[in-house]
CSV table of C-alpha atoms in Angstrom, one decimal:
chain,number,residue,atom,x,y,z
A,956,MET,CA,0.0,0.0,0.0
A,957,LEU,CA,1.4,3.4,-1.0
A,958,ALA,CA,1.7,6.2,1.6
A,959,THR,CA,-0.4,9.3,1.2
A,960,PRO,CA,1.6,12.5,0.9
A,961,ALA,CA,0.0,15.7,-0.3
A,962,TYR,CA,1.3,17.4,-3.4
A,963,ASP,CA,1.3,21.1,-4.3
A,964,ILE,CA,1.0,21.4,-8.1
A,965,ALA,CA,0.5,24.4,-10.3
A,966,LEU,CA,0.2,24.5,-14.1
A,967,ILE,CA,0.4,27.4,-16.6
A,968,LEU,CA,-0.2,27.2,-20.3
A,969,ASP,CA,0.4,30.2,-22.6
A,970,GLN,CA,0.5,30.7,-26.4
A,971,GLY,CA,3.4,33.1,-26.3
A,972,ARG,CA,3.9,35.0,-29.5
A,973,ARG,CA,3.0,32.1,-31.8
A,974,ASP,CA,0.1,31.9,-34.1
A,975,SER,CA,-1.3,28.7,-32.5
A,976,GLN,CA,-0.9,26.7,-29.3
A,977,GLU,CA,0.9,23.4,-29.8
A,978,ASP,CA,1.7,22.7,-26.1
A,979,ALA,CA,-0.5,20.7,-23.9
A,980,ILE,CA,-0.2,20.0,-20.1
A,981,ALA,CA,-2.1,18.0,-17.5
A,982,SER,CA,-1.9,16.8,-14.0
A,983,ARG,CA,-4.0,14.7,-11.6
A,984,VAL,CA,-3.6,13.6,-8.0
A,985,PHE,CA,-5.0,10.3,-6.7
A,986,ASP,CA,-5.5,10.7,-2.9
A,987,ALA,CA,-6.5,7.1,-2.3
A,988,ALA,CA,-3.2,5.9,-3.8
A,989,GLY,CA,-1.1,8.7,-2.5
A,990,SER,CA,0.1,9.4,-6.0
A,991,GLY,CA,-0.2,11.7,-8.9
A,992,TYR,CA,1.3,12.8,-12.2
A,993,VAL,CA,2.2,15.6,-14.4
A,994,VAL,CA,2.6,15.5,-18.2
A,995,VAL,CA,3.8,18.0,-20.7
A,996,ALA,CA,3.7,17.6,-24.5
A,997,ASP,CA,5.2,20.2,-27.0
A,998,GLY,CA,3.8,19.4,-30.5
A,999,MET,CA,5.3,20.2,-33.8
A,1000,GLY,CA,4.0,20.2,-37.3
A,1001,GLY,CA,2.1,23.5,-37.4
A,1002,HIS,CA,-1.5,24.5,-36.9
A,1003,GLU,CA,-3.9,21.5,-36.8
A,1004,ALA,CA,-0.9,19.1,-36.6
A,1005,GLY,CA,1.4,20.0,-33.6
A,1006,GLU,CA,-1.6,20.7,-31.4
A,1007,VAL,CA,-3.2,17.4,-32.4
A,1008,ALA,CA,0.0,15.5,-31.7
A,1009,SER,CA,0.4,17.0,-28.2
A,1010,GLU,CA,-3.2,16.3,-27.3
A,1011,MET,CA,-2.7,12.7,-28.4
A,1012,VAL,CA,0.3,12.3,-26.2
A,1013,ILE,CA,-1.7,13.7,-23.2
A,1014,ALA,CA,-4.7,11.3,-24.1
A,1015,ALA,CA,-2.4,8.3,-24.2
A,1016,TRP,CA,-0.8,9.2,-20.9
A,1017,ARG,CA,-4.2,9.5,-19.2
A,1018,ASP,CA,-5.4,6.3,-20.8
A,1019,SER,CA,-2.4,4.4,-19.6
A,1020,LEU,CA,-2.1,5.8,-16.1
A,1021,ASP,CA,-5.6,6.7,-14.9
A,1022,SER,CA,-6.9,3.1,-14.9
A,1023,GLU,CA,-4.0,1.8,-12.9
A,1024,LEU,CA,-3.9,4.7,-10.4
A,1025,GLU,CA,-7.7,4.5,-9.8
A,1026,LYS,CA,-7.4,0.9,-8.5
A,1027,ASP,CA,-7.7,0.4,-4.7
A,1028,ASN,CA,-4.3,-1.2,-4.3
A,1029,PRO,CA,-2.2,-0.2,-7.3
A,1030,VAL,CA,1.1,-2.2,-7.8
A,1031,GLU,CA,4.1,0.0,-8.0
A,1032,ALA,CA,5.9,-2.1,-10.6
A,1033,THR,CA,2.9,-2.0,-12.8
A,1034,LEU,CA,2.6,1.7,-12.4
A,1035,VAL,CA,6.2,2.3,-13.4
A,1036,ASP,CA,5.7,0.1,-16.4
A,1037,THR,CA,2.9,2.3,-17.6
A,1038,LEU,CA,5.4,5.2,-18.5
A,1039,PRO,CA,6.9,3.5,-21.5
A,1040,LEU,CA,3.6,1.9,-22.4
A,1041,ALA,CA,2.1,5.5,-22.6
A,1042,ALA,CA,4.8,6.5,-25.0
A,1043,ILE,CA,4.2,3.5,-27.1
A,1044,GLN,CA,0.5,4.2,-27.2
A,1045,ALA,CA,1.0,7.8,-28.1
A,1046,ASN,CA,3.5,6.8,-30.8
A,1047,ALA,CA,1.0,4.4,-32.3
A,1048,SER,CA,-1.8,7.0,-32.2
A,1049,ILE,CA,0.3,9.5,-34.1
A,1050,ALA,CA,1.4,6.9,-36.6
A,1051,THR,CA,-2.2,6.1,-37.4
A,1052,HIS,CA,-3.1,9.7,-37.7
A,1053,ASN,CA,-0.1,10.5,-40.0
A,1054,GLU,CA,-1.0,7.5,-42.2
A,1055,GLU,CA,-4.7,8.6,-42.5
A,1056,GLN,CA,-3.7,12.0,-43.6
A,1057,GLY,CA,-1.5,10.7,-46.4
A,1058,ASP,CA,0.8,12.6,-48.7
A,1059,GLY,CA,3.8,12.4,-46.4
A,1060,PHE,CA,1.9,14.2,-43.5
A,1061,ASN,CA,4.1,14.4,-40.5
A,1062,MET,CA,3.5,15.6,-36.9
A,1063,GLY,CA,5.0,14.8,-33.6
A,1064,SER,CA,5.4,15.8,-30.0
A,1065,THR,CA,7.8,15.7,-27.1
A,1066,LEU,CA,6.7,13.8,-24.0
A,1067,LEU,CA,7.8,14.7,-20.5
A,1068,GLY,CA,5.8,12.8,-17.8
A,1069,VAL,CA,6.4,12.4,-14.1
A,1070,LEU,CA,4.8,9.8,-11.9
A,1071,LEU,CA,4.6,10.7,-8.2
A,1072,LEU,CA,4.5,7.8,-5.7
A,1073,ASP,CA,4.9,9.0,-2.2
A,1074,GLN,CA,8.1,11.0,-2.2
A,1075,ARG,CA,9.5,9.1,-5.3
A,1076,VAL,CA,9.4,10.6,-8.7
A,1077,PHE,CA,9.7,8.4,-11.8
A,1078,TRP,CA,9.9,10.0,-15.2
A,1079,ILE,CA,9.9,9.4,-18.9
A,1080,SER,CA,11.3,12.0,-21.3
A,1081,ILE,CA,11.4,12.0,-25.1
A,1082,GLY,CA,12.5,15.3,-26.8
A,1083,ASP,CA,13.7,18.6,-25.3
A,1084,SER,CA,11.1,19.5,-22.7
A,1085,PRO,CA,13.1,20.2,-19.5
A,1086,LEU,CA,12.7,18.6,-16.1
A,1087,TYR,CA,14.5,20.7,-13.4
A,1088,LEU,CA,15.2,20.0,-9.8
A,1089,PHE,CA,15.8,22.9,-7.4
A,1090,ARG,CA,17.6,21.7,-4.3
A,1091,ASN,CA,19.7,23.5,-1.7
A,1092,GLY,CA,19.8,26.6,-3.8
A,1093,ASP,CA,20.9,24.9,-7.0
A,1094,LEU,CA,19.1,24.3,-10.2
A,1095,GLN,CA,19.8,21.2,-12.3
A,1096,GLN,CA,18.1,19.8,-15.4
A,1097,ILE,CA,17.8,16.2,-14.5
A,1098,ASN,CA,16.4,14.7,-17.7
A,1099,GLU,CA,18.3,14.2,-21.0
A,1100,ASP,CA,18.0,16.9,-23.6
A,1101,HIS,CA,17.2,15.0,-26.9
A,1102,SER,CA,18.2,17.9,-29.2
A,1103,MET,CA,21.4,19.1,-30.8
A,1104,ALA,CA,21.9,21.6,-28.0
A,1105,PRO,CA,24.1,19.5,-25.8
A,1106,MET,CA,26.4,18.6,-28.7
A,1107,ILE,CA,26.7,22.3,-29.7
A,1108,ASP,CA,27.3,23.3,-26.1
A,1109,ALA,CA,30.1,20.7,-26.0
A,1110,GLN,CA,31.7,22.3,-29.0
A,1111,ALA,CA,31.6,25.6,-27.2
A,1112,ALA,CA,33.3,24.0,-24.2
A,1113,GLN,CA,36.0,22.7,-26.4
A,1114,GLY,CA,36.5,26.1,-28.0
A,1115,ILE,CA,35.3,25.1,-31.5
A,1116,LEU,CA,32.5,27.6,-31.2
A,1117,THR,CA,32.1,30.7,-29.0
A,1118,GLU,CA,29.4,30.8,-26.4
A,1119,ALA,CA,27.5,33.3,-28.4
A,1120,GLU,CA,27.7,31.2,-31.6
A,1121,ALA,CA,26.5,28.2,-29.7
A,1122,GLN,CA,23.4,30.0,-28.4
A,1123,VAL,CA,22.3,31.1,-31.8
A,1124,HIS,CA,23.3,28.0,-33.8
A,1125,PRO,CA,20.7,27.2,-36.4
A,1126,ASP,CA,20.6,23.5,-35.4
A,1127,ARG,CA,20.3,24.1,-31.7
A,1128,ASN,CA,16.7,23.2,-31.4
A,1129,GLN,CA,16.7,20.3,-33.8
A,1130,LEU,CA,15.4,17.3,-32.0
A,1131,THR,CA,17.2,14.0,-31.9
A,1132,SER,CA,14.3,12.0,-30.5
A,1133,VAL,CA,10.5,12.6,-30.7
A,1134,VAL,CA,7.2,10.9,-30.6
A,1135,MET,CA,6.1,11.0,-34.3
A,1136,GLY,CA,4.9,7.6,-35.2
A,1137,ALA,CA,8.2,6.1,-36.1
A,1138,ALA,CA,11.1,4.5,-34.2
A,1139,ILE,CA,12.1,6.6,-31.1
A,1140,PRO,CA,15.8,6.8,-31.0
A,1141,GLN,CA,16.2,8.0,-27.4
A,1142,VAL,CA,14.1,7.5,-24.3
A,1143,ASP,CA,15.1,8.8,-20.9
A,1144,CYS,CA,13.2,6.6,-18.3
A,1145,PRO,CA,15.5,5.8,-15.3
A,1146,GLU,CA,14.6,2.7,-13.3
A,1147,GLU,CA,15.7,4.4,-10.0
A,1148,PRO,CA,13.4,7.2,-8.8
A,1149,LEU,CA,14.3,10.7,-7.6
A,1150,ILE,CA,13.5,11.0,-3.9
A,1151,LEU,CA,11.9,14.4,-3.2
A,1152,THR,CA,12.3,16.2,0.1
A,1153,ALA,CA,10.0,18.8,1.5
A,1154,GLU,CA,12.5,21.6,0.5
A,1155,ASP,CA,12.7,20.5,-3.2
A,1156,ILE,CA,11.0,22.2,-6.1
A,1157,LEU,CA,10.4,20.2,-9.3
A,1158,ILE,CA,9.8,22.2,-12.5
A,1159,LEU,CA,8.5,20.7,-15.8
A,1160,GLY,CA,8.3,22.8,-18.9
A,1161,SER,CA,8.2,23.0,-22.6
A,1162,ASP,CA,11.2,24.6,-24.3
A,1163,GLY,CA,9.3,27.9,-24.1
A,1164,LEU,CA,10.3,28.1,-20.5
A,1165,GLN,CA,14.0,28.2,-21.6
A,1166,TYR,CA,13.6,31.7,-22.9
A,1167,LEU,CA,14.7,32.2,-19.3
A,1168,SER,CA,18.3,31.1,-18.6
A,1169,ASN,CA,19.0,28.5,-15.9
A,1170,ALA,CA,20.6,31.3,-13.8
A,1171,GLU,CA,17.3,33.4,-14.1
A,1172,ILE,CA,15.2,30.4,-13.1
A,1173,GLN,CA,17.4,29.6,-10.2
A,1174,THR,CA,17.2,33.2,-9.0
A,1175,ILE,CA,13.4,33.1,-9.0
A,1176,LEU,CA,13.3,29.8,-7.2
A,1177,SER,CA,15.8,31.0,-4.5
A,1178,ASN,CA,13.6,34.0,-3.9
A,1179,LYS,CA,10.4,31.9,-3.8
A,1180,SER,CA,11.6,28.7,-2.2
A,1181,GLN,CA,9.1,28.9,0.6
A,1182,ALA,CA,6.2,30.0,-1.6
A,1183,LEU,CA,3.3,27.9,-2.9
A,1184,ALA,CA,3.6,26.2,-6.3
A,1185,GLN,CA,1.2,28.7,-7.9
A,1186,ASP,CA,3.2,31.7,-6.7
A,1187,ILE,CA,6.4,30.1,-8.1
A,1188,ALA,CA,4.7,29.3,-11.5
A,1189,ASP,CA,3.3,32.9,-11.7
A,1190,SER,CA,6.8,34.4,-11.0
A,1191,LEU,CA,8.3,32.4,-13.8
A,1192,PHE,CA,5.6,33.4,-16.2
A,1193,LYS,CA,5.9,37.1,-15.2
A,1194,ALA,CA,9.6,37.0,-15.8
A,1195,LEU,CA,9.0,35.7,-19.3
A,1196,GLN,CA,6.4,38.5,-19.9
A,1197,VAL,CA,8.9,41.1,-18.7
A,1198,LYS,CA,11.3,39.8,-21.4
A,1199,ASN,CA,8.7,40.4,-24.0
A,1200,ASP,CA,10.6,38.3,-26.6
A,1201,PRO,CA,9.0,38.7,-29.9
A,1202,ASP,CA,9.9,35.1,-30.7
A,1203,GLN,CA,8.5,33.7,-27.4
A,1204,ASP,CA,7.5,30.0,-28.1
A,1205,ASN,CA,4.4,28.3,-26.6
A,1206,LEU,CA,4.9,27.9,-22.9
A,1207,SER,CA,4.1,25.2,-20.5
A,1208,ILE,CA,5.1,25.4,-16.8
A,1209,ALA,CA,4.4,22.8,-14.0
A,1210,VAL,CA,5.6,23.4,-10.5
A,1211,VAL,CA,5.5,20.4,-8.1
A,1212,LYS,CA,6.2,20.5,-4.3
A,1213,LEU,CA,5.5,18.3,-1.4
A,1214,LYS,CA,3.0,20.0,0.8
A,1215,ARG,CA,4.3,20.8,4.3
A,1216,THR,CA,2.6,18.9,7.1
């Protein structure tokens, strides 16, 4: 039987400066099971494609997890297995939709989902949607970035590119793994969970959140470390609004904390 912690979760979804909203985000807490989840999907393929793909990812996640988490005595091993199964289901749904459209139609989406079991956090990540842990005043991205950005940053560290060149490199946001109805080259789904403490803050986002630098996010979280999840999410969103970047991408933000008892 799982323990019953309480989670403080806040979500924000914003279109940014784009013509359509291709992000999708959802969360749910299951009090009887002492568990919950958050899932973020960042679609691609343009209007009426990317938004369809991201919603398919969210739907597949809910279909896979809700039925298990609604059981009276959910089995942890089965719950953890639902993460890759949700990705497989989402991939199959997108493959069917792409095939039905014909003429080389292509759409896809990132998938970032966390399963909360007591103080343990299991996750699956495909694409470049970041998962951050703020702990002891330090911010770290704890999931893999399935884009060209890490390789380009490595070139900057080696002196092949300057820092400025790396940040504006045209291939920086090119994904190396995505849910798009074909083989998925990279999946980040660790077997061992992250153990949350009462002082930790977990942040999920689409890459629209990364219009703030890690240093900027860390400063906000340092100033708001004792605040409620909604206050933290609002502060991150306001910081992006102040930037007023004309290219601001669709934005998803989820803030997760353990409630203090």
